Amino acid sequence: MKYFPKALLLSAFLLTGNLLKAQSEANPVKAEAGQKTFQLVNPDFMTSPHTGMTRKHWKDAAHYLLTGAFSYVKTLDDPMVFPKQPGKSYPRDGVHTNTEMLEGLCRTLFMAVPLLKENPNLEINGIKVAEYYRHQLVRLSDPTSPTYVKPRSSNGGPSQILVEFGGLAVSLFYVPEVLWAPLTPTQKETLAKTMLSYGDGPTIASNWRFFNIFVMSFFKEQGYRVNEKLMLEYVDKSLEQYRGQGWYNDSPAYDYYSMWAFQMYGPLWSEFFGKKHYPEYAAKFMANFKEVNDNYPYLFGRDGKMIMWGRSIAYRFAAAVPFPLMGLAQEPGTNYGWMRRIASGSMLQFLQNPDFMAPDNIPTLGFYGAFEPAVQIYSARASVFWMGKAFLGLIVPEGNPFWTEKENEGAWEKELDKGKVYNKFQEGSKILITDYPNIGAAEVRAWCHETVAKDWQLFRSTENYNRLSYNSAFPWQADGKNGEVAMNYVFKNKKNEWEALRLYTFKKFEDGIYYRDVVLETSDNIKLNLADITLPNGILRIDRNISTEASQVRLGHYALPQKNGPIKEQSRKVKGHQVRIIDNGEYQLAMVSLTGWDGMETVKATGLHPVSQESSVINATGSFQPQQQAEVYATLMLWKKSGEKWTDDELVPVKKLEHSAKDKTVTVAFRKGEKKLVRFE
């Protein structure tokens, strides 16, 4: 059940349901002046000296997002449907579906349920929120409603409807007294029949199993007969995906789903249902959850910024939801002030970015503003509100230490010293997390091994996964047709097109060196041995080109977006090596060719960067010819904050390189006396 036929998944993600024109698309509401970004009212810098955010401000943020959504609701009958963002997101024909409306309904509930828990009489834009959602839940079973959802047919497969019903079940668990109890017996019975038809059915072998689990668990809790055997089968299979140190495998990928999704669903299921009915399963989920503390916080920058990495990045700060849920686990030794600083910082990373909220009052599909390369075909405009799952952390009560402990910067204050670099390797998942105290950034290296030929959904083979590394300070830039590349290699293939590497095989992490092999998808004759050595100010790459076919090759550094004025460029020669530096007023990036490259150039790009329309990246360039021995590309990819001076020793910290083709080794001698032996096997 690892992969489903293309036609089945197309129906799952795209066109399930009736087609109809959106009632509200014609009159999108413009944001009021001064209200585009989230404003902190009365920030509390005593409790939260870094962000000013408390539990109250989290509720304010949920209300802010929900208000934008409700700007499209004038009556109780109005569906939660929003203007389409141009591009690959569905509905690509502009004709809205009931599945899309179901997304709007169920996903906006993630912001609503914590507010309704504490204020069942909440009103937004003159609409009684609880009454609206109850009314819309009833309309899901009304064949005359444009939002009607048919029960799954006996041979129906997994679909986007299953996803949304899984999310709806989570919300029903959160506030049953508001959303479920007031319904009539007939309304309950009809809704249960529809939702269980999807929950008691096939799924996808990934975090999707939790959608079935939550649907069946909620209705079992309400006294309905459910397929308990199937439910427990999905629980067992979900637990089997655990790989240790907090990480689950999401079949086949590792990404934020592998952490935030599994490590939200497991604890919430345990809290809502598992501890009461299946305490042994709940204990397993919570034991796995407690291991999050050791490494996941290190995946965020000192300021709480998350890394742009993996699919569904439009869900943004949903990635922070495990941190408040640590308040449920009450694991001794947890630094709750640091956990809240990360979660609040990640939230503000987006809520206070001027490009996050579009003029139509709905967040963009992208990272900050709209960014088509990061959008997947299974997303609609309402999909962004999956980020609202972060607010499920408000289930942690006001007096919990997650909310009361003084905000701090945790490891960045006490264990991560400037002038050093820190690596955390996860043996089960093969993920490497690196922290750079000099700029307060976090970095990740993880799984990618997907061909474009088999990746019909076009996300696992793309820049979402195929970068050599991902950094919280430098969001990834998309590849350009003319060879523009950031943090990856590209080769000129037989079609005379620049092709990025994506078929990586992890080898080992040894003596602080992260080893991978990689082969070009369209030619087995082009292959490299890769070795990443992290440094206090960047990365030293020692890579062997062991190809047997001639090719042009380029290697890109991280890219810089244009901020206030043009990006500055300079070239130097330091200790006999060519150095290129670019500076955007926030950061400066330096690339140094130690050996193997013909030259370097600064490449300007338009429309490829998620932060700015204009950007620049330094590329090393070469023309490879097969030799009797492998070509070694030794490249320094360095960074500093803008305005800081570079010393020659910082730009060229390597004193000597010795390559032994016979032993497949490269000895690196650093100027400060340290040596590294790179051992390719």
XYZ file of C-alpha atoms in Angstrom:
681
model
C 0.000 0.000 0.000
C 3.058 2.226 -0.343
C 1.989 3.794 -3.628
C -1.495 4.112 -5.094
C -2.352 4.186 -8.782
C -2.180 7.606 -10.340
C -5.884 7.822 -11.082
C -6.782 6.952 -7.499
C -4.532 9.583 -6.003
C -5.723 12.159 -8.487
C -9.233 11.610 -7.221
C -7.894 11.704 -3.680
C -6.287 15.087 -4.028
C -8.201 16.960 -6.657
C -11.661 16.486 -7.991
C -13.682 14.596 -5.405
C -17.176 16.014 -5.234
C -19.628 18.202 -7.076
C -18.496 21.167 -9.179
C -19.968 24.603 -8.586
C -19.079 28.226 -8.772
C -17.959 29.832 -5.546
C -20.542 32.110 -4.003
C -17.968 34.490 -2.599
C -15.225 34.595 -5.225
C -16.718 37.532 -7.072
C -16.410 39.892 -4.120
C -13.163 39.218 -2.247
C -12.865 41.477 0.765
C -9.832 43.753 0.872
C -7.773 43.952 4.035
C -8.252 47.132 6.032
C -5.380 49.585 6.103
C -2.913 48.781 8.853
C -4.438 45.364 9.507
C -2.510 43.249 7.028
C 0.003 41.900 9.507
C -0.755 40.547 12.948
C -0.324 43.153 15.685
C 0.702 42.223 19.225
C -1.569 44.105 21.630
C -0.056 44.691 25.063
C 2.923 42.344 24.610
C 4.222 40.831 27.848
C 7.989 41.216 27.789
C 8.283 40.169 31.426
C 7.006 36.629 30.781
C 8.195 36.537 27.178
C 11.197 38.856 26.816
C 11.986 37.698 23.265
C 8.574 37.642 21.559
C 6.166 39.327 23.985
C 3.680 36.509 23.266
C 1.631 34.782 25.938
C -1.257 32.363 25.732
C -3.579 35.343 25.220
C -1.599 36.414 22.158
C -1.819 32.912 20.726
C -5.602 33.230 20.987
C -5.375 36.674 19.406
C -3.428 35.140 16.503
C -6.062 32.439 16.034
C -8.762 35.117 16.052
C -6.791 37.193 13.514
C -6.625 34.314 11.028
C -10.233 33.304 11.647
C -11.417 36.877 11.065
C -9.868 36.824 7.599
C -11.672 33.590 6.788
C -14.991 34.892 8.098
C -14.738 37.962 5.874
C -16.162 35.588 3.229
C -19.142 34.565 5.356
C -22.227 36.788 5.275
C -24.885 34.216 6.222
C -24.913 30.811 7.891
C -25.371 29.209 4.469
C -22.198 30.656 2.969
C -19.515 28.008 2.471
C -15.967 28.669 3.612
C -14.488 29.149 0.139
C -11.786 31.592 -0.920
C -10.317 33.075 -4.123
C -8.021 30.737 -5.998
C -4.337 31.605 -6.147
C -3.105 31.415 -9.762
C -0.988 28.363 -10.515
C -1.004 24.628 -9.947
C -3.214 24.581 -6.842
C -6.703 23.187 -7.322
C -9.283 23.892 -8.689
C -7.142 24.535 -11.741
C -10.196 25.268 -13.897
C -11.431 27.866 -11.396
C -14.609 25.898 -10.701
C -14.878 25.252 -6.997
C -15.691 21.856 -5.509
C -17.390 20.709 -2.372
C -14.109 19.065 -1.357
C -12.432 22.466 -1.463
C -15.240 23.886 0.663
C -14.832 21.003 3.100
C -11.183 22.007 3.455
C -12.228 25.547 4.274
C -14.734 24.357 6.846
C -12.589 21.781 8.614
C -9.296 23.648 8.528
C -10.589 26.965 9.814
C -12.023 24.999 12.736
C -8.477 24.500 14.051
C -8.401 28.209 14.891
C -11.998 28.233 16.093
C -12.124 25.311 18.527
C -9.686 26.683 21.140
C -11.584 29.970 21.103
C -14.966 28.261 21.326
C -13.736 26.114 24.198
C -13.344 29.250 26.285
C -16.053 31.364 24.648
C -18.892 29.334 23.076
C -20.690 32.612 22.249
C -17.890 33.949 20.062
C -19.012 36.213 17.206
C -16.935 37.320 14.201
C -18.213 39.781 11.606
C -21.694 39.461 13.088
C -21.731 35.667 12.701
C -22.126 33.404 15.730
C -19.157 31.120 15.141
C -20.410 27.987 16.911
C -23.800 28.250 15.241
C -22.136 28.667 11.847
C -20.016 25.535 12.176
C -22.905 23.434 13.512
C -25.064 24.603 10.637
C -22.356 23.736 8.135
C -21.825 20.294 9.692
C -25.508 19.528 9.169
C -25.325 20.750 5.556
C -22.599 18.189 4.814
C -25.351 15.552 4.893
C -27.943 17.566 2.980
C -28.127 16.497 -0.720
C -29.542 19.914 -1.634
C -26.533 21.750 -0.218
C -23.592 22.749 -2.475
C -21.327 21.436 0.290
C -22.962 17.995 0.422
C -20.547 15.083 0.817
C -21.693 11.688 -0.380
C -20.830 8.713 1.823
C -17.895 6.773 0.433
C -18.914 4.082 -2.022
C -18.045 0.489 -1.151
C -15.132 0.498 -3.601
C -14.058 4.092 -2.949
C -10.408 4.710 -2.136
C -8.678 7.205 0.140
C -9.466 10.805 -0.725
C -9.050 14.387 0.352
C -12.411 14.010 2.085
C -10.814 11.465 4.427
C -8.109 14.008 5.268
C -10.626 16.694 6.152
C -12.860 14.353 8.141
C -9.813 13.286 10.106
C -9.154 16.907 10.964
C -12.821 17.440 11.760
C -12.742 14.515 14.188
C -9.849 16.176 16.038
C -11.927 19.343 16.413
C -14.979 17.366 17.538
C -12.829 15.722 20.202
C -11.632 19.178 21.323
C -15.071 20.766 21.867
C -17.790 18.086 21.657
C -19.967 20.144 23.980
C -20.037 22.973 21.422
C -19.974 21.208 18.061
C -21.503 17.777 18.685
C -23.773 17.726 21.724
C -26.220 20.397 20.436
C -26.987 18.405 17.252
C -30.219 16.397 17.139
C -30.030 12.585 17.243
C -30.939 12.429 13.548
C -28.272 14.984 12.618
C -25.674 13.074 14.620
C -26.624 9.761 13.068
C -26.415 11.112 9.526
C -23.080 12.853 10.059
C -21.662 9.779 11.768
C -22.690 7.570 8.862
C -20.973 9.855 6.352
C -17.758 10.339 8.325
C -17.443 6.656 9.274
C -17.859 5.620 5.657
C -14.490 7.302 5.056
C -12.841 6.523 8.381
C -13.717 2.832 8.124
C -11.971 2.414 4.813
C -8.679 2.390 2.935
C -5.977 4.945 3.574
C -2.442 5.797 2.513
C 0.485 4.238 4.358
C 1.669 7.461 5.977
C 0.453 9.955 8.570
C -2.900 9.574 6.748
C -3.690 6.558 8.933
C -4.379 8.974 11.764
C -7.321 10.427 9.840
C -9.032 7.043 9.969
C -7.967 6.525 13.571
C -9.435 9.838 14.747
C -12.740 9.369 12.917
C -13.305 5.872 14.301
C -12.063 6.839 17.769
C -14.383 9.827 18.066
C -17.472 7.863 17.149
C -16.511 4.966 19.392
C -16.259 7.505 22.203
C -19.781 8.647 21.316
C -21.129 5.097 21.571
C -21.209 4.125 17.878
C -20.101 0.749 16.604
C -16.867 1.102 14.659
C -14.422 -1.216 12.924
C -12.205 -1.566 15.967
C -10.011 -4.187 14.312
C -9.129 -1.839 11.459
C -8.640 1.079 13.824
C -6.108 -0.843 15.914
C -4.403 -2.124 12.768
C -3.824 1.485 11.746
C -2.575 2.328 15.252
C -0.109 -0.559 15.107
C 1.118 0.426 11.657
C 1.548 4.037 12.723
C 3.698 2.982 15.647
C 5.735 0.755 13.318
C 6.755 3.877 11.404
C 8.712 5.157 14.405
C 12.470 5.347 13.795
C 13.682 6.718 17.109
C 14.783 10.078 18.513
C 11.348 11.537 17.874
C 11.241 10.816 14.125
C 8.682 8.753 12.225
C 9.063 7.721 8.592
C 6.283 9.132 6.413
C 6.619 6.511 3.671
C 9.089 7.156 2.172
C 10.025 10.696 3.133
C 11.436 12.402 6.157
C 10.160 15.953 6.503
C 8.116 18.007 8.966
C 5.251 15.507 8.710
C 7.655 12.955 10.172
C 7.835 15.079 13.294
C 5.038 17.566 13.764
C 2.204 15.479 12.292
C 2.997 12.189 14.001
C 4.055 13.951 17.196
C 0.825 15.928 17.322
C -1.597 13.147 16.396
C -0.090 10.609 18.806
C -0.266 12.777 21.940
C -3.671 14.261 21.073
C -5.149 10.818 20.365
C -3.708 9.631 23.670
C -5.137 12.628 25.526
C -8.591 12.530 23.904
C -9.090 8.785 23.745
C -6.119 6.453 24.091
C -5.336 6.842 27.796
C -8.927 5.887 28.624
C -9.513 3.050 26.161
C -6.067 1.805 25.113
C -3.541 2.880 27.761
C -0.761 0.642 26.396
C -0.954 2.270 22.964
C -1.133 5.718 24.543
C 1.974 4.949 26.582
C 3.872 4.009 23.405
C 2.894 7.218 21.637
C 3.861 9.291 24.667
C 7.184 7.483 25.065
C 7.968 8.328 21.450
C 6.844 11.901 22.015
C 9.192 12.419 24.941
C 12.169 11.872 22.627
C 11.257 14.986 20.612
C 12.880 17.165 23.253
C 16.406 15.976 22.488
C 16.670 17.162 18.891
C 13.604 18.852 17.374
C 14.165 22.190 19.175
C 17.587 22.339 17.516
C 15.950 22.307 14.078
C 14.768 25.894 14.618
C 16.906 29.036 14.555
C 17.798 30.975 17.675
C 14.914 33.353 16.919
C 12.516 30.432 16.468
C 12.511 30.579 12.679
C 11.694 27.311 10.981
C 13.517 25.944 7.957
C 11.851 25.974 4.546
C 12.004 22.234 3.887
C 9.722 19.566 2.441
C 6.243 19.558 0.982
C 3.206 21.426 2.316
C 5.448 24.257 3.490
C 2.399 26.542 3.195
C 1.325 25.036 6.540
C 4.215 26.966 8.074
C 4.097 27.175 11.871
C 2.031 24.016 12.237
C 5.550 22.596 12.570
C 5.712 24.145 16.047
C 2.720 22.285 17.532
C 4.786 19.598 19.336
C 6.250 22.296 21.603
C 3.065 23.330 23.454
C 2.006 19.678 23.622
C 5.090 19.076 25.758
C 2.985 20.742 28.418
C 0.779 17.629 28.364
C 3.715 15.247 28.689
C 5.214 17.018 31.727
C 8.599 15.413 31.050
C 11.071 16.388 33.824
C 13.853 18.650 32.632
C 11.873 20.218 29.771
C 12.814 23.858 29.225
C 9.296 25.148 28.610
C 10.458 28.750 28.289
C 12.628 27.724 25.335
C 9.884 25.612 23.793
C 7.480 28.556 23.908
C 10.120 30.922 22.541
C 10.556 28.632 19.520
C 6.824 28.164 18.947
C 5.964 31.856 19.313
C 8.963 32.897 17.234
C 7.967 30.536 14.448
C 4.441 31.907 14.547
C 5.621 35.519 14.327
C 8.030 34.598 11.529
C 4.963 34.454 9.309
C 2.210 36.438 11.013
C 4.370 39.571 11.017
C 5.765 39.136 7.526
C 4.061 41.674 5.224
C 3.780 39.145 2.375
C 2.151 36.376 4.409
C -1.413 37.690 4.317
C -2.661 38.483 0.820
C -4.851 41.558 0.193
C -7.852 39.206 0.070
C -7.451 38.427 3.818
C -6.306 34.822 3.282
C -2.692 33.638 3.735
C -0.821 32.933 0.542
C 0.156 29.514 -0.731
C 3.914 29.823 -0.367
C 6.442 30.414 2.381
C 6.068 34.143 2.969
C 4.295 35.452 -0.101
C 2.887 33.336 -2.908
C 5.620 31.055 -4.254
C 4.581 28.649 -6.958
C 7.626 26.293 -6.830
C 6.674 25.367 -3.255
C 2.985 24.675 -4.005
C 1.672 21.132 -4.474
C -1.218 20.064 -6.705
C -3.193 18.707 -3.746
C -3.496 22.168 -2.197
C -6.326 24.642 -2.548
C -6.381 28.142 -1.102
C -8.042 26.917 2.090
C -5.270 24.370 2.562
C -3.097 26.991 4.238
C -5.264 26.819 7.346
C -3.756 23.434 8.216
C -1.287 25.748 9.978
C -4.101 26.307 12.459
C -3.180 22.995 14.054
C -0.571 24.956 15.993
C -3.462 26.428 17.973
C -4.504 22.954 19.105
C -1.645 23.511 21.532
C -4.038 25.799 23.403
C -5.456 22.610 24.890
C -2.608 23.077 27.373
C -4.251 25.081 30.206
C -3.273 28.572 31.258
C -1.391 27.593 34.417
C 0.802 25.028 32.660
C 4.567 25.693 32.772
C 4.603 25.900 28.981
C 2.780 29.228 29.401
C 4.153 30.385 32.749
C 7.910 29.747 32.549
C 9.947 32.761 31.466
C 10.808 32.714 27.796
C 14.476 31.971 27.098
C 16.741 30.867 24.257
C 17.634 27.528 25.780
C 20.634 25.802 24.255
C 21.589 28.941 22.313
C 22.295 30.626 25.653
C 23.933 27.805 27.585
C 25.461 25.135 25.344
C 25.915 26.485 21.816
C 29.010 28.696 21.924
C 29.950 31.172 19.232
C 32.976 30.209 17.213
C 31.859 26.574 17.135
C 29.481 24.389 15.157
C 27.213 21.654 16.561
C 25.862 18.532 14.868
C 23.070 16.231 16.056
C 22.797 13.023 14.054
C 19.682 10.844 14.271
C 20.699 7.246 13.630
C 17.226 5.909 12.839
C 16.239 8.572 10.324
C 19.785 9.469 9.157
C 18.868 13.122 9.641
C 21.650 15.556 10.538
C 20.701 18.747 12.373
C 23.390 21.435 12.561
C 23.397 24.634 14.622
C 25.548 27.660 13.820
C 25.789 29.970 16.877
C 27.669 32.672 14.957
C 24.505 33.565 13.017
C 21.918 31.721 15.146
C 20.827 29.474 12.290
C 19.776 25.825 12.114
C 20.338 23.458 9.190
C 19.114 20.013 8.147
C 20.237 17.221 5.820
C 17.767 14.435 5.180
C 16.255 11.900 2.799
C 15.807 12.486 -0.921
C 15.635 9.651 -3.453
C 12.787 10.145 -5.912
C 12.886 10.212 -9.690
C 10.999 12.812 -11.675
C 9.768 9.956 -13.879
C 7.847 8.387 -10.979
C 7.027 11.603 -9.130
C 3.768 12.433 -10.902
C 2.786 14.789 -8.085
C 6.048 16.689 -8.591
C 7.162 17.386 -5.063
C 9.440 14.623 -3.716
C 11.919 14.991 -6.592
C 11.979 18.794 -6.459
C 13.738 21.538 -4.526
C 11.415 20.746 -1.614
C 13.692 17.753 -0.928
C 16.697 17.655 -3.283
C 18.881 20.392 -1.805
C 22.190 19.333 -0.263
C 21.028 21.054 2.922
C 18.366 23.460 4.176
C 19.041 26.434 6.461
C 16.741 28.605 8.587
C 18.585 31.774 7.499
C 18.553 31.002 3.768
C 15.238 29.735 2.316
C 15.755 27.601 -0.776
C 15.779 29.091 -4.238
C 14.188 27.232 -7.153
C 16.375 26.081 -10.034
C 16.416 28.064 -13.261
C 16.453 26.785 -16.826
C 19.811 28.418 -17.499
C 21.640 26.501 -14.786
C 20.876 28.832 -11.887
C 21.175 26.571 -8.856
C 21.335 27.046 -5.090
C 22.701 24.437 -2.646
C 22.863 21.634 -5.176
C 24.727 20.363 -8.198
C 23.285 20.530 -11.704
C 24.637 18.712 -14.775
C 24.000 19.306 -18.466
C 22.174 16.136 -19.522
C 21.750 14.488 -22.933
C 18.731 16.680 -23.661
C 21.012 19.696 -23.213
C 19.049 20.625 -20.079
C 20.404 21.409 -16.636
C 19.399 18.567 -14.323
C 19.602 18.676 -10.536
C 20.796 15.811 -8.373
C 18.058 14.027 -6.427
C 18.923 10.331 -6.108
C 20.908 10.398 -2.879
C 21.975 7.367 -0.849
C 23.102 7.990 2.715
C 26.369 6.224 3.577
C 27.479 7.217 7.076
C 28.080 9.992 9.597
C 31.609 9.650 10.890
C 34.004 12.038 12.621
C 31.652 14.943 12.002
C 31.416 14.205 8.266
C 28.086 13.449 6.557
C 28.552 11.076 3.593
C 26.187 10.437 0.702
C 26.470 8.989 -2.782
C 24.397 10.439 -5.594
C 23.668 9.561 -9.212
C 22.046 11.625 -11.953
C 18.560 10.356 -12.734
C 18.952 10.341 -16.514
C 22.444 8.825 -16.596
C 23.960 6.196 -14.315
C 27.333 7.289 -15.703
C 27.221 10.561 -13.767
C 27.768 9.997 -10.067
C 29.482 11.589 -7.093
C 30.650 10.734 -3.609
C 29.620 13.587 -1.309
C 31.098 14.633 2.025
C 29.804 17.585 4.072
C 32.013 19.043 6.811
C 30.245 21.724 8.846
C 32.311 24.700 10.038
C 31.539 27.558 12.449
C 30.909 29.899 9.494
C 29.655 27.474 6.868
C 30.331 24.239 5.023
C 33.368 22.587 3.485
C 32.360 20.262 0.660
C 34.761 17.501 -0.350
C 33.078 15.724 -3.270
C 34.481 13.155 -5.708
C 33.183 13.149 -9.259
C 33.470 9.478 -10.206
C 31.500 9.826 -13.439
C 32.468 7.984 -16.603
C 30.752 10.477 -18.879
C 31.801 13.999 -19.845
C 29.512 16.787 -18.675
C 29.209 20.411 -17.696
C 28.625 20.868 -13.982
C 27.609 23.673 -11.635
C 27.423 23.879 -7.846
C 25.411 26.566 -6.079
C 25.784 28.155 -2.659
C 22.675 29.277 -0.771
C 20.951 32.221 -2.485
C 20.330 35.707 -1.121
C 17.127 37.654 -1.788
C 17.367 41.317 -2.654
C 16.305 43.354 0.369
C 16.938 47.108 0.412
C 18.748 47.899 -2.777
C 20.927 45.838 -5.115
C 22.981 42.945 -3.780
C 26.643 43.884 -3.512
C 29.252 41.659 -5.142
C 33.001 41.368 -4.775
C 35.798 39.075 -5.891
C 39.072 38.438 -4.090
C 42.085 36.207 -4.283
C 43.015 34.882 -0.854
C 45.969 32.580 -0.232
C 45.980 31.653 -3.903
C 42.252 30.836 -4.091
C 39.412 32.600 -5.860
C 36.774 34.031 -3.498
C 33.357 35.416 -4.398
C 31.201 37.334 -1.881
C 27.642 38.646 -2.121
C 25.918 40.852 0.499
C 22.233 41.811 0.729
C 22.490 43.988 3.832
C 21.379 41.176 6.158
C 23.797 38.372 5.339
C 26.887 37.937 3.228
C 27.752 34.665 1.523
C 31.233 33.679 0.370
C 32.216 30.837 -1.952
C 35.814 29.663 -2.234
C 37.125 27.287 -4.875
C 39.872 25.149 -3.339
C 40.266 22.584 -6.102
C 38.487 21.058 -9.085
C 36.564 24.055 -10.410
C 37.195 26.055 -13.579
C 35.655 29.228 -12.197
C 32.895 30.946 -10.234
C 30.228 33.482 -11.113
C 27.493 35.431 -9.401
C 24.172 34.574 -11.015
C 21.208 36.919 -10.768
C 17.736 35.367 -10.805
C 14.193 36.651 -11.160
C 11.132 34.906 -9.751
C 13.026 31.970 -8.247
C 13.292 33.040 -4.594
C 10.503 32.843 -1.960
C 11.513 36.074 -0.225
C 12.115 38.502 -3.085
C 11.488 38.710 -6.810
C 15.194 39.414 -7.364
C 17.963 37.281 -5.911
C 21.588 36.284 -6.407
C 23.581 33.093 -5.931
C 27.229 32.188 -6.397
C 27.811 29.208 -8.688
C 31.015 27.254 -9.172
C 31.412 26.007 -12.740
C 33.307 23.182 -14.362
C 33.580 20.988 -17.442
C 34.210 17.388 -16.426
C 36.172 14.909 -18.526
C 36.556 11.323 -17.256
C 40.069 10.763 -15.989
C 41.962 7.786 -14.638
C 41.310 9.155 -11.168
C 38.276 10.912 -9.761
C 38.005 14.688 -9.846
C 37.827 16.184 -6.357
C 35.673 19.276 -5.923
C 36.701 21.027 -2.716
C 34.493 24.026 -2.060
C 33.955 26.361 0.882
C 30.425 27.765 1.267
C 30.636 30.383 4.008
C 28.495 33.077 5.618
C 28.496 35.985 8.023
C 26.057 38.681 9.016
C 26.281 41.797 6.903
C 28.769 44.360 8.167
C 31.108 41.816 9.761
C 34.682 41.683 8.459
C 36.253 38.572 6.946
C 39.784 37.598 7.874
C 41.852 35.698 5.360
C 41.923 32.682 7.667
C 38.114 32.720 7.870
C 37.793 32.806 4.101
C 40.390 30.062 3.582
C 40.540 28.011 6.796
C 41.987 25.026 4.892
C 45.799 24.899 4.753
C 46.289 21.775 2.643
C 44.392 19.019 0.836
C 45.865 15.610 -0.016
C 43.904 13.228 -2.238
C 44.728 9.530 -2.384
C 42.904 7.981 -5.342
C 44.110 4.545 -4.276
C 42.726 4.806 -0.742
C 39.711 6.921 -1.784
C 40.607 9.473 0.881
C 41.149 13.207 1.151
C 43.146 14.571 4.077
C 42.123 18.083 5.084
C 44.596 20.113 7.149
C 43.103 23.240 8.741
C 45.116 26.311 9.622
C 44.261 25.989 13.308
C 45.964 22.586 13.403
C 42.971 20.253 13.156
C 42.912 17.498 10.542
C 40.004 15.631 8.954
C 40.339 12.403 7.021
C 37.557 12.084 4.461
C 37.156 8.378 3.762
C 35.031 7.433 0.760
C 34.136 3.754 0.764
